[in-house]
């Protein structure tokens, strides 16, 4: 059993696809979708399907083996040290889950610009304090909150590396190309791009806490990585694909917007002009200039897959395991099917008119893992936004 206070479970009957739910920890968490057989004395002898369930770990399909519980398999595969580290992160998620109302309110009040209410909410979130109403102190407080909300879901070393190195990189670029660096920052502040992108990033933090039940078993793969995760039909013990599919799409859209910053800064670093993309990338097979690569503003109109391809040797290495543009497009156009009993997602990314012949398949666990990895990308790149804000305030003396 998980140590989460409320534990909702959900699965589907492999024979009829009927959704079955029950909840531990609440007075009204009754069994729904099935009937309990009170005099059933041997539930695991094979007459009925065996469904293993555990909120904190991936569980397998298959037959019942006495003593082969999800907990015992996890400890055996990870070892005690890794298991205790994982368990510590699960405990942190429990704390976040209990504070999700205050955390969501904190983000809401910041985005509303209601600093007085924001300050009151900060007092209810351990580890977050507001020194003053100065813009830099308000930003510091909100980034403290996002750090707390993301801590059990991310890899601290990855976040720390970019958080420390990006301000140094930005200072170096400014030293070499002060006019163009200033022009870029002034433009993304004046057109509200930096502000709206920041707001978009902030919106994902309450969501990742809200989806804690899905994310918990996906953390397991930070410690154990099978060669082909998509071929392992590991089960998530609650919720389903439809409950979170749009979150992956939203993360993809935000990440795509973040790439505008990465591309602009990369262009500055490599060629001294945020609008200037690498020469071989700017032309098509006919030798013509590609319209979307004439300026950074036009680049923003490209789709996610093409955006990644035209950034040459970026200073930030993107985790391509998180990116699946075909899956994102299939979700956006509702071109997918989900079989809950096996937790298999079939999606159709191709343009086939009224037909659906070409398809891809992944299990729900792999999808949740992709969602977690993409959240990490968005969170890590949110540190570049922080760096740009503070550079604008302290170095360029701009009103952000």
Coordinates of N, CA and C in Angstrom, one line a residue, residues 106-115 135 138-139 142-143 146 192-206 254 257-258 378 382 385 389 400:
X106 N -1.3 30.7 -4.9 CA -0.1 31.5 -5.0 C 0.2 31.9 -6.4
X107 N 0.1 30.9 -7.3 CA 0.4 31.2 -8.7 C -0.7 32.1 -9.3
X108 N -2.0 31.8 -8.9 CA -3.1 32.6 -9.4 C -2.9 34.1 -9.0
X109 N -2.6 34.4 -7.8 CA -2.5 35.8 -7.3 C -1.3 36.5 -7.9
X110 N -0.2 35.7 -8.2 CA 1.0 36.3 -8.9 C 0.6 36.8 -10.3
X111 N -0.1 35.9 -11.0 CA -0.5 36.2 -12.4 C -1.5 37.3 -12.4
X112 N -2.4 37.5 -11.4 CA -3.3 38.6 -11.3 C -2.6 39.9 -10.9
X113 N -1.4 39.8 -10.4 CA -0.7 41.0 -10.0 C -1.2 41.5 -8.6
X114 N -1.9 40.7 -7.9 CA -2.4 41.0 -6.5 C -1.3 40.7 -5.5
X115 N -0.4 41.6 -5.3 CA 0.8 41.2 -4.5 C 0.4 41.1 -3.0
X135 N 9.9 44.2 -7.6 CA 9.7 43.1 -8.7 C 10.6 42.0 -8.5
X138 N 9.5 39.7 -5.6 CA 8.2 39.0 -6.0 C 8.6 37.8 -6.9
X139 N 9.5 38.1 -7.9 CA 9.9 37.0 -8.7 C 10.7 35.9 -8.0
X142 N 8.1 33.7 -6.2 CA 7.4 32.8 -7.1 C 8.3 31.7 -7.6
X143 N 9.6 32.0 -7.8 CA 10.5 30.9 -8.2 C 10.8 30.0 -7.1
X146 N 7.9 27.6 -7.3 CA 8.0 26.6 -8.3 C 9.1 25.6 -8.1
X192 N 5.3 41.6 -24.6 CA 4.7 40.8 -23.6 C 5.0 39.3 -23.8
X193 N 5.9 39.0 -24.7 CA 6.2 37.5 -24.9 C 6.8 36.9 -23.7
X194 N 7.8 37.6 -23.0 CA 8.4 37.0 -21.9 C 7.4 36.9 -20.7
X195 N 6.5 37.8 -20.5 CA 5.5 37.7 -19.5 C 4.5 36.6 -19.7
X196 N 4.0 36.5 -20.9 CA 3.0 35.5 -21.2 C 3.6 34.1 -21.2
X197 N 4.8 34.0 -21.7 CA 5.5 32.7 -21.6 C 5.7 32.3 -20.2
X198 N 6.1 33.2 -19.4 CA 6.3 33.0 -17.9 C 5.0 32.5 -17.3
X199 N 3.9 33.2 -17.6 CA 2.6 32.8 -17.1 C 2.2 31.4 -17.5
X200 N 2.5 31.1 -18.8 CA 2.2 29.7 -19.3 C 3.0 28.7 -18.5
X201 N 4.3 29.0 -18.3 CA 5.1 28.0 -17.5 C 4.6 27.8 -16.1
X202 N 4.2 28.9 -15.5 CA 3.7 28.8 -14.1 C 2.4 28.0 -14.0
X203 N 1.6 27.9 -15.1 CA 0.4 27.2 -15.0 C 0.6 25.7 -14.9
X204 N 1.8 25.2 -15.3 CA 2.0 23.7 -15.3 C 2.3 23.2 -13.9
X205 N 2.7 24.1 -13.0 CA 3.1 23.6 -11.7 C 2.0 23.0 -10.8
X206 N 0.9 23.8 -10.7 CA -0.2 23.2 -10.0 C -0.8 21.9 -10.7
X254 N 3.9 24.9 -24.7 CA 4.7 25.8 -23.9 C 6.2 25.6 -24.3
X257 N 7.1 27.3 -27.4 CA 7.3 28.7 -27.3 C 8.6 29.0 -26.6
X258 N 9.0 28.2 -25.7 CA 10.3 28.3 -25.0 C 11.5 28.2 -26.0
X378 N 10.2 21.8 -19.6 CA 9.6 23.1 -19.4 C 10.1 23.8 -18.1
X382 N 12.4 27.1 -17.8 CA 11.8 28.2 -17.0 C 12.9 29.0 -16.3
X385 N 14.1 31.8 -18.3 CA 13.2 33.0 -18.2 C 13.5 33.8 -16.9
X389 N 14.7 37.7 -16.8 CA 14.1 38.7 -15.9 C 15.1 39.4 -15.1
X400 N 10.2 45.4 -16.0 CA 9.6 44.1 -16.5 C 8.2 43.9 -15.9

